[in-house]
PDB file of C-alpha atoms and ligand atoms in Angstrom:
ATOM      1  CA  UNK A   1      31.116  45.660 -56.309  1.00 88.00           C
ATOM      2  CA  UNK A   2      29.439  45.269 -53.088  1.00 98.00           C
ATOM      3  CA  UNK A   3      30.356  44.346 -49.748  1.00 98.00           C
ATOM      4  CA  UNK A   4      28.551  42.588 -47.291  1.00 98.00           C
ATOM      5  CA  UNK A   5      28.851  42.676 -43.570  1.00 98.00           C
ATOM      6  CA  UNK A   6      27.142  39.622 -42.456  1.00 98.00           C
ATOM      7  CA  UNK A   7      26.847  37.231 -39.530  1.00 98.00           C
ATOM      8  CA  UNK A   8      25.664  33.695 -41.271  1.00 98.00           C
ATOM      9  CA  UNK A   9      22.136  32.539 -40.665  1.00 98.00           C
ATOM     10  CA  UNK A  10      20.573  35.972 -39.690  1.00 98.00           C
ATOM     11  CA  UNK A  11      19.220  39.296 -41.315  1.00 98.00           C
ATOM     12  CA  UNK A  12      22.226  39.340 -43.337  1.00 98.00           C
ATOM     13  CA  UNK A  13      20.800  36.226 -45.565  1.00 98.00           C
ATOM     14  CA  UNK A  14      18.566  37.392 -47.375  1.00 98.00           C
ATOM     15  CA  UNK A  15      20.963  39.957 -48.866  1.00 99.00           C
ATOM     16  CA  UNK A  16      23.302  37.413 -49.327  1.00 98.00           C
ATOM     17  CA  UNK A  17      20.686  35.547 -51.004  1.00 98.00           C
ATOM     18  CA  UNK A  18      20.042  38.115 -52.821  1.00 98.00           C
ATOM     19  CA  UNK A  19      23.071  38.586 -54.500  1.00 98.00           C
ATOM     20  CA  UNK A  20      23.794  35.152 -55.069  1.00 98.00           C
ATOM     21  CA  UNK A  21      20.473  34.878 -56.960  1.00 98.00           C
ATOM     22  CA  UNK A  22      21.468  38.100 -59.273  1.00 98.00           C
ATOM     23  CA  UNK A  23      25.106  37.192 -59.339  1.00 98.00           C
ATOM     24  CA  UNK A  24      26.759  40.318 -58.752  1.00 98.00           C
ATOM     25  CA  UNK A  25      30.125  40.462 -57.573  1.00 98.00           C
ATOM     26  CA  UNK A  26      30.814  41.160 -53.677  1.00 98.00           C
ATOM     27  CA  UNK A  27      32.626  40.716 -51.147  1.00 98.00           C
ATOM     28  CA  UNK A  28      31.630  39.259 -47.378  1.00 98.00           C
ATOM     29  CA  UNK A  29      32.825  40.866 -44.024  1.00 98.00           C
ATOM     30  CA  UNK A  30      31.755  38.806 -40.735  1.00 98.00           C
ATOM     31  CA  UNK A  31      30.408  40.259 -38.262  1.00 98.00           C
ATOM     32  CA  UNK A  32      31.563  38.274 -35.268  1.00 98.00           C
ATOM     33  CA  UNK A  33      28.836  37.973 -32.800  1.00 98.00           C
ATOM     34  CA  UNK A  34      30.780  36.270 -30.157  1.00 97.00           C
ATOM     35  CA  UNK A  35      33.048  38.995 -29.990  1.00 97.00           C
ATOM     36  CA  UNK A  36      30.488  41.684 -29.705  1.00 98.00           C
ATOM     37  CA  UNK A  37      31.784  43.230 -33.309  1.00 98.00           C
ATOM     38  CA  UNK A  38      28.465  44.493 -34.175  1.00 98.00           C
ATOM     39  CA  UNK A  39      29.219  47.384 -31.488  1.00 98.00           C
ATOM     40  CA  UNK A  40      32.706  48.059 -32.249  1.00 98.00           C
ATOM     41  CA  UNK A  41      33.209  51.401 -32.821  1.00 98.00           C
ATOM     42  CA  UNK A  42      34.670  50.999 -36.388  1.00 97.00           C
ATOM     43  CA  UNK A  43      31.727  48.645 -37.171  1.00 98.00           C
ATOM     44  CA  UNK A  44      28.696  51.639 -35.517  1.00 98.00           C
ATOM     45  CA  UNK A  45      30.485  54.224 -37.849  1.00 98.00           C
ATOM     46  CA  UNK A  46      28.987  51.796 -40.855  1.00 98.00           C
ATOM     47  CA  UNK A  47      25.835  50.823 -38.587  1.00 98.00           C
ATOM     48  CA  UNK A  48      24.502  52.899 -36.120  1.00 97.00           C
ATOM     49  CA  UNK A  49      22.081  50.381 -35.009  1.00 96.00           C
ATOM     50  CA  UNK A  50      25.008  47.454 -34.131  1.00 98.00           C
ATOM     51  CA  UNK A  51      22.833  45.619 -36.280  1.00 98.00           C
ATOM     52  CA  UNK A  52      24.099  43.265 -39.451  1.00 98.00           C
ATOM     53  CA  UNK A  53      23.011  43.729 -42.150  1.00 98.00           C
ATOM     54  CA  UNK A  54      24.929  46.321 -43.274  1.00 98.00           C
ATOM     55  CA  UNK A  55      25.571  46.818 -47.158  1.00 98.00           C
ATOM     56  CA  UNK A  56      28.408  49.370 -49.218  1.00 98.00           C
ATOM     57  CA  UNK A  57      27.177  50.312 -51.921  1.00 98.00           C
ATOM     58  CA  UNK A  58      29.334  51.973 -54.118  1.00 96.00           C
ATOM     59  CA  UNK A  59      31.554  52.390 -50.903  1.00 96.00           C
ATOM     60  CA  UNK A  60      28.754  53.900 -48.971  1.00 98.00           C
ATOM     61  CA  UNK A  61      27.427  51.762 -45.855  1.00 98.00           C
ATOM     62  CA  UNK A  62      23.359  51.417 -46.179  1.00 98.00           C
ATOM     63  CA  UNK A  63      21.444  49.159 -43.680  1.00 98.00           C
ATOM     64  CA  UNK A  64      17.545  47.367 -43.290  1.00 98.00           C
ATOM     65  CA  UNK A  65      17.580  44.027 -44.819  1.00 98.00           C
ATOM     66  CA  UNK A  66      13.934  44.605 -46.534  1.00 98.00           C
ATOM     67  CA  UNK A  67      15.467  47.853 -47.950  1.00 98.00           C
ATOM     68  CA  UNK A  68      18.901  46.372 -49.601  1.00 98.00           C
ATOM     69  CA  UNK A  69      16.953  43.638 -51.154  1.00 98.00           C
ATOM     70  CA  UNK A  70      15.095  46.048 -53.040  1.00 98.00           C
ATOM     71  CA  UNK A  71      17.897  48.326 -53.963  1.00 98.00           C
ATOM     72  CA  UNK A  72      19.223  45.247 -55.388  1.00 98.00           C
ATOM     73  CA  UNK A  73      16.330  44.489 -56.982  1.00 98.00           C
ATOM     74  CA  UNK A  74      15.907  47.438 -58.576  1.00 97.00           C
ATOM     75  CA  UNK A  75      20.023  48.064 -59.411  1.00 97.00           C
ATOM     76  CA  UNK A  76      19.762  44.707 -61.188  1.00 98.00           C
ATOM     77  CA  UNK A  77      16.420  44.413 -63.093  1.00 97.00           C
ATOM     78  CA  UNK A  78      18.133  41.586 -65.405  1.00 97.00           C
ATOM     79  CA  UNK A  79      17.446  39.124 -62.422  1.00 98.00           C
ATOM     80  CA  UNK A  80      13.820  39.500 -62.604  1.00 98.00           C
ATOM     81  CA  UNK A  81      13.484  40.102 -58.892  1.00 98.00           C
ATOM     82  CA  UNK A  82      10.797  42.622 -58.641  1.00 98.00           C
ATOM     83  CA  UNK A  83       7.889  43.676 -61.159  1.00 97.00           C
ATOM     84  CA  UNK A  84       8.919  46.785 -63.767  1.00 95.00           C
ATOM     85  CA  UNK A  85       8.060  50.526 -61.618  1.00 93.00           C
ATOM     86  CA  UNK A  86       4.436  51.275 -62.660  1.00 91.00           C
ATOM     87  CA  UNK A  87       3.420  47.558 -63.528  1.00 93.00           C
ATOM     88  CA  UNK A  88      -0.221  46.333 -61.742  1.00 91.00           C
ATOM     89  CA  UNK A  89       2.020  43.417 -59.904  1.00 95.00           C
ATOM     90  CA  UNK A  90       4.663  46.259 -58.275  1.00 96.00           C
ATOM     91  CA  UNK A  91       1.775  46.930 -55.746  1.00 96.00           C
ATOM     92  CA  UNK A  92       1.603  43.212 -54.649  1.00 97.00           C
ATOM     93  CA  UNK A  93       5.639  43.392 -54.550  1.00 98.00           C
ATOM     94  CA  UNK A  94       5.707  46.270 -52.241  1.00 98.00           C
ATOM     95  CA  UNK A  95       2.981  45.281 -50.214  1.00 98.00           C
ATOM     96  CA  UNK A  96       4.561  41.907 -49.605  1.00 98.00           C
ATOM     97  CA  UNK A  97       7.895  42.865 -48.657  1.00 98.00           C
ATOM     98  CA  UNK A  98       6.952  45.970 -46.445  1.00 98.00           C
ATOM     99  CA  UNK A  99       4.381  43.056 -44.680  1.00 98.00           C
ATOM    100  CA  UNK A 100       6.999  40.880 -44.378  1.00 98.00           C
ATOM    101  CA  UNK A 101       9.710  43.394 -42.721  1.00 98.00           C
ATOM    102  CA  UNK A 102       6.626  45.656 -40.953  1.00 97.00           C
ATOM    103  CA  UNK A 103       4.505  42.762 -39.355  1.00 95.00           C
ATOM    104  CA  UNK A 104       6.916  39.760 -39.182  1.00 97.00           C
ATOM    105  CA  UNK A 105      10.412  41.767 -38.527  1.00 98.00           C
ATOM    106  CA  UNK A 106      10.149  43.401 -35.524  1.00 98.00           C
ATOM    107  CA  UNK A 107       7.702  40.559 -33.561  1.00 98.00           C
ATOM    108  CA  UNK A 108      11.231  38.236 -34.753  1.00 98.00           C
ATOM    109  CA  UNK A 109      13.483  40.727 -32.918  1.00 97.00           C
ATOM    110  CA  UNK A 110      11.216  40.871 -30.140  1.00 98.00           C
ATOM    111  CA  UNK A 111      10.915  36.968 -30.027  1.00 98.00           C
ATOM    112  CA  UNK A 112      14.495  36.147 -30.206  1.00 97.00           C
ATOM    113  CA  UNK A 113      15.891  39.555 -28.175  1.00 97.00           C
ATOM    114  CA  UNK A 114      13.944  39.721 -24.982  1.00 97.00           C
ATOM    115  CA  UNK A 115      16.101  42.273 -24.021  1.00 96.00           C
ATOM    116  CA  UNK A 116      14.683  44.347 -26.003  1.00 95.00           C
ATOM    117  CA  UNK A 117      11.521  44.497 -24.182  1.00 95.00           C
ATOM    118  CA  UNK A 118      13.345  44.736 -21.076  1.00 95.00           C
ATOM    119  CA  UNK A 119      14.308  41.021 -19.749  1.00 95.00           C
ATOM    120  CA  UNK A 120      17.012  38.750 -19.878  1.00 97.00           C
ATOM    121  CA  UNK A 121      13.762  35.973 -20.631  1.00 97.00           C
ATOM    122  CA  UNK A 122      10.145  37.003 -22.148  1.00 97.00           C
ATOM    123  CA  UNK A 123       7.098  36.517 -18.966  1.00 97.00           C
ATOM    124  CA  UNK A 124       5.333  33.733 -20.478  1.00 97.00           C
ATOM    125  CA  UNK A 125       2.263  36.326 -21.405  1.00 97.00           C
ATOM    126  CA  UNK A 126       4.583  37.963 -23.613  1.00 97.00           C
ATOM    127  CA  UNK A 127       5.962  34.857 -25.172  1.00 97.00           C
ATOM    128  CA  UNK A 128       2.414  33.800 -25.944  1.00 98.00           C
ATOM    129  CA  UNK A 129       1.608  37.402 -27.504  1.00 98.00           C
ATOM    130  CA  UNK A 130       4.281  37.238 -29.755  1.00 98.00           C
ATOM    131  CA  UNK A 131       3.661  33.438 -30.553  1.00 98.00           C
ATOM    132  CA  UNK A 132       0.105  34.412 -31.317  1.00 98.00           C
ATOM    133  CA  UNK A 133       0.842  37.565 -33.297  1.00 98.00           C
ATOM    134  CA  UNK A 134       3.572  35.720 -35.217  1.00 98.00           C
ATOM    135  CA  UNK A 135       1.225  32.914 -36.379  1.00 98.00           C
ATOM    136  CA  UNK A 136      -1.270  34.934 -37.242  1.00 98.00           C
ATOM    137  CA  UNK A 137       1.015  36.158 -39.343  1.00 98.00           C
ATOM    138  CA  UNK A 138       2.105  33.264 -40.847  1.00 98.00           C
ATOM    139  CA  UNK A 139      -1.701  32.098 -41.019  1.00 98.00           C
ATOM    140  CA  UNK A 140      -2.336  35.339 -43.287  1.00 98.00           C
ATOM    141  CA  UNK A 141       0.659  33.984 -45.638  1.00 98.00           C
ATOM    142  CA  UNK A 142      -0.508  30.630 -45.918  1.00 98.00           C
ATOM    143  CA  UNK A 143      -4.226  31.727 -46.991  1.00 98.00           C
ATOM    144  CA  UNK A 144      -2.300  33.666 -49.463  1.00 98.00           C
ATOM    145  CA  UNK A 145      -0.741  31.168 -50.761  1.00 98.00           C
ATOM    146  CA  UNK A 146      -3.308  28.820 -51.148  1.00 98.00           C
ATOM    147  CA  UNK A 147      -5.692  30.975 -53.238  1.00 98.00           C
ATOM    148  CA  UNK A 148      -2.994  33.270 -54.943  1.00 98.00           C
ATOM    149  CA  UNK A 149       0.315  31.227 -54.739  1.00 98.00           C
ATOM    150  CA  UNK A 150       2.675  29.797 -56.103  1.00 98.00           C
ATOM    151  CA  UNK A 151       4.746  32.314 -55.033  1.00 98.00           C
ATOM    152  CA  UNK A 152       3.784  35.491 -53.280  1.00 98.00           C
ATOM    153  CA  UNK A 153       3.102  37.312 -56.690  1.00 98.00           C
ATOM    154  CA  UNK A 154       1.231  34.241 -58.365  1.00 98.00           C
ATOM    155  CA  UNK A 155       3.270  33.104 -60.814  1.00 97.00           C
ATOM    156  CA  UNK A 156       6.280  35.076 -60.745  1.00 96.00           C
ATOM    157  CA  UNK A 157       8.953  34.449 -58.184  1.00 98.00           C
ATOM    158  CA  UNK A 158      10.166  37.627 -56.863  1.00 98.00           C
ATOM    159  CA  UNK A 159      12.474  39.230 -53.683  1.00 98.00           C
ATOM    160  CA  UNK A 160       9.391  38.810 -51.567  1.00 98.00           C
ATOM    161  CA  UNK A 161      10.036  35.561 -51.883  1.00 99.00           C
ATOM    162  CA  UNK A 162      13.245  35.557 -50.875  1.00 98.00           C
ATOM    163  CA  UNK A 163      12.254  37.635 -47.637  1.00 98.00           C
ATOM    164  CA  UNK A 164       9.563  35.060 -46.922  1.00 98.00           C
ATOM    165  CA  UNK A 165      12.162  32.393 -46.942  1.00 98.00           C
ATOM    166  CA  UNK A 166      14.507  34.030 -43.998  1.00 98.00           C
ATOM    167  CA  UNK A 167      11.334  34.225 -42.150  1.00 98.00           C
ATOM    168  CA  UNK A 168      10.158  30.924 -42.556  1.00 98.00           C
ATOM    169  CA  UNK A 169      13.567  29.154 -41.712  1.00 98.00           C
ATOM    170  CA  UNK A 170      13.617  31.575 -38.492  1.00 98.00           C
ATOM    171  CA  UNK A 171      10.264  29.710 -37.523  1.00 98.00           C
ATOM    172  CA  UNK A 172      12.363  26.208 -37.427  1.00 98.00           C
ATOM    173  CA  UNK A 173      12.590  26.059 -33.740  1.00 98.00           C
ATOM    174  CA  UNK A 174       9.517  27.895 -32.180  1.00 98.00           C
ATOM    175  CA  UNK A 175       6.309  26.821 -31.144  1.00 98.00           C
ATOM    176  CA  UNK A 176       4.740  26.109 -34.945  1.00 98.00           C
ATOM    177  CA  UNK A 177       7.553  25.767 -37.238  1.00 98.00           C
ATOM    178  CA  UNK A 178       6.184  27.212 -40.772  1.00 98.00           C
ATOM    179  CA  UNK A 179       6.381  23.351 -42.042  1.00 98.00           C
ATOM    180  CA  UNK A 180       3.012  22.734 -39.683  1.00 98.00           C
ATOM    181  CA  UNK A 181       0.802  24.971 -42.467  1.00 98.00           C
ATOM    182  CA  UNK A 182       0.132  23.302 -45.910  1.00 98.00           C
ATOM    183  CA  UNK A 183       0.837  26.178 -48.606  1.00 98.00           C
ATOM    184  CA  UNK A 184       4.156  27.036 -46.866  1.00 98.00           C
ATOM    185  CA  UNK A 185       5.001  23.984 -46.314  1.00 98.00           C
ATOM    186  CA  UNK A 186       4.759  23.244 -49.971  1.00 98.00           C
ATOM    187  CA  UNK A 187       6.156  27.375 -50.858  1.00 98.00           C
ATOM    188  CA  UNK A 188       9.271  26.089 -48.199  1.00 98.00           C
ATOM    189  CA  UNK A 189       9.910  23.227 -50.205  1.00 98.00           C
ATOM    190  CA  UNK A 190       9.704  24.977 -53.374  1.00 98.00           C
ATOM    191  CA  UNK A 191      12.086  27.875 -52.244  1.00 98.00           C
ATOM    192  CA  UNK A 192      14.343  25.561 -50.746  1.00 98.00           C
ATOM    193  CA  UNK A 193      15.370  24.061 -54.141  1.00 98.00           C
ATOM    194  CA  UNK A 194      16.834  26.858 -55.113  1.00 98.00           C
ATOM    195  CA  UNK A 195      20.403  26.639 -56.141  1.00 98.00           C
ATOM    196  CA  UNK A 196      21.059  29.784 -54.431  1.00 98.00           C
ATOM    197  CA  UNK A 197      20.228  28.326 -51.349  1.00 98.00           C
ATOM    198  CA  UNK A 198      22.250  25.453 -51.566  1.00 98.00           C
ATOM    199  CA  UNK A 199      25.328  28.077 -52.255  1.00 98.00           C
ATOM    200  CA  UNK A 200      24.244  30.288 -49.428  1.00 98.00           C
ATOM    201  CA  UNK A 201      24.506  27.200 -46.725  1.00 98.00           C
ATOM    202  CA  UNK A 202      27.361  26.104 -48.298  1.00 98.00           C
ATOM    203  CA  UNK A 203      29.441  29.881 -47.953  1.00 98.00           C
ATOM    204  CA  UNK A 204      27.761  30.564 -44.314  1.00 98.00           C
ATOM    205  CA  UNK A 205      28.321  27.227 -43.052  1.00 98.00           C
ATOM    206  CA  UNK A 206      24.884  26.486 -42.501  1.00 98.00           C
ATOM    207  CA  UNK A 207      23.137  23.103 -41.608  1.00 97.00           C
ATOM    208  CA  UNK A 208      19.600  23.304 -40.057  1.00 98.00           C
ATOM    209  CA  UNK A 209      16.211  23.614 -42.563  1.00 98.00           C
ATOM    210  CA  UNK A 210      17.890  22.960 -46.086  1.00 97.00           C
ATOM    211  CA  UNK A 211      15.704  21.140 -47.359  1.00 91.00           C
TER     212      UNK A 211
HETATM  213  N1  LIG B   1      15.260  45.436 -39.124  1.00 79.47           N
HETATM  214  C1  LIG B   1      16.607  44.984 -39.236  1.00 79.47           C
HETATM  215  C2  LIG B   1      16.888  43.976 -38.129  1.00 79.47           C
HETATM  216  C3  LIG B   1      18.329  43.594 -38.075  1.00 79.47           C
HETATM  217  C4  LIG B   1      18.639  42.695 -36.895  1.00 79.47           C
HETATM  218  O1  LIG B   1      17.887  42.636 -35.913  1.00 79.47           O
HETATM  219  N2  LIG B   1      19.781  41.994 -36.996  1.00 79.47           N
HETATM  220  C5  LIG B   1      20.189  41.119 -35.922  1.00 79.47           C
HETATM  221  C6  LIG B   1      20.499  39.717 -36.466  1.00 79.47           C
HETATM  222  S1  LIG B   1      19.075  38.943 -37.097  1.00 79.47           S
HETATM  223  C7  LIG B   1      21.466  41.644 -35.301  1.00 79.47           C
HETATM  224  O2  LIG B   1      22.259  42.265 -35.947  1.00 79.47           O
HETATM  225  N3  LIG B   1      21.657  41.348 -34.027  1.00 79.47           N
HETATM  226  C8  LIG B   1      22.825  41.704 -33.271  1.00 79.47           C
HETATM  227  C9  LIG B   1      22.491  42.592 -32.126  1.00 79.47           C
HETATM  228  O3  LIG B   1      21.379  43.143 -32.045  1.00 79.47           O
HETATM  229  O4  LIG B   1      23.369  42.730 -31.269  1.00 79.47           O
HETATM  230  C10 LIG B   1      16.833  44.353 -40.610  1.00 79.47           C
HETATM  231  O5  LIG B   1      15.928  43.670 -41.116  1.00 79.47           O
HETATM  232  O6  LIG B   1      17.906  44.563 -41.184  1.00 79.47           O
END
């Protein structure tokens, strides 16, 4: 059994996704952003960072969304989520979802908490560097895609994929929405008729980019 502390529509989903794709039993805790519960002090003794999401496994609190989805991965290899250890395609798996958490992740956080870079709003120069950096980004994908896809490992679908998704939806409202590039539009559509994502709008109450 796992539980998941989770606040719907952010890091937390692709955990949730996660599980709902293996289905493993678990059990959801919400974080509740409007009241600031991601620095209560019962919820930092789970999460140091105030940051969702946070996982028990086996009773023990473990956080980094990129790093749960591959615990899960790995803890439930009957789901075909990642490549068998030692196979050629693990190196494209790991390369993928480090890429995706290393070069995406934190230019999202920056993006979406200019606090973080010390303002309550980004000086447009900023905005733009991000913007740029984050397309470029998503540029590298969609090159990907096109010679390599269908998915991020060729033919297999995998967790990356799953990590790519949460990006891409988070892309719905900025500048160049993911939809504006041809292979992820088509990778978006693809991922989007998954049944687990259905489920996972339907249990977080979520509306925008379903389909
Ligand atoms: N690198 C972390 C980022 C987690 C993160 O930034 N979570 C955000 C939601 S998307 C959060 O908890 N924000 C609340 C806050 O910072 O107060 C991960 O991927 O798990």
């Amino acid at each position: 059994m796992y539980t998941l502390y989770y606040s719907p529509g952010t890091a937390s989903m692709v955990v949730h996704l996660a599980l709902l794709e293996i289905g493993a039993p678990h059990r959801l805790e919400l974080v509740d952003f409007e009241r600031d519960a991601q620095h209560s002090p019962a919820y930092l003794r789970l999460n140091p960072r105030g940051q969702v999401p946070t996982l028990l496994i086996d009773g023990q609190p473990y956080f980094e969304s990129a790093a749960l989805l591959m615990v899960l991965a790995e803890r439930h290899p009957e789901a075909g989520l990642a490549p068998p250890p030692g196979s050629r395609r693990r190196a494209g798996y790991f390369q993928w979802i480090v890429y995706f958490a290393n070069a995406l992740g934190p230019l999202y956080r920056q993006w979406f908490y200019p606090p973080d870079l010390g303002s309550e709003e980004h000086p447009p120069f900023v905005r733009e560097a991000l913007r740029q950096q984050i397309e470029g980004a998503w540029s590298l994908v969609d090159a990907h895609l096109a010679a390599h896809g269908p998915y991020m490992l060729g033919a297999d679908f995998s967790a990356a994929d799953l990590l790519a998704l949460m990006y891409m939806r988070w892309s719905r409202n900025m500048p160049r929405p993911v939809t504006e590039w041809p292979a992820l539009k088509v990778y978006a559509d693809r991922l989007r008729g998954r049944p687990s994502w259905a489920k996972l709008y339907e249990i977080e109450g979520l509306t925008e980019w379903r389909a």
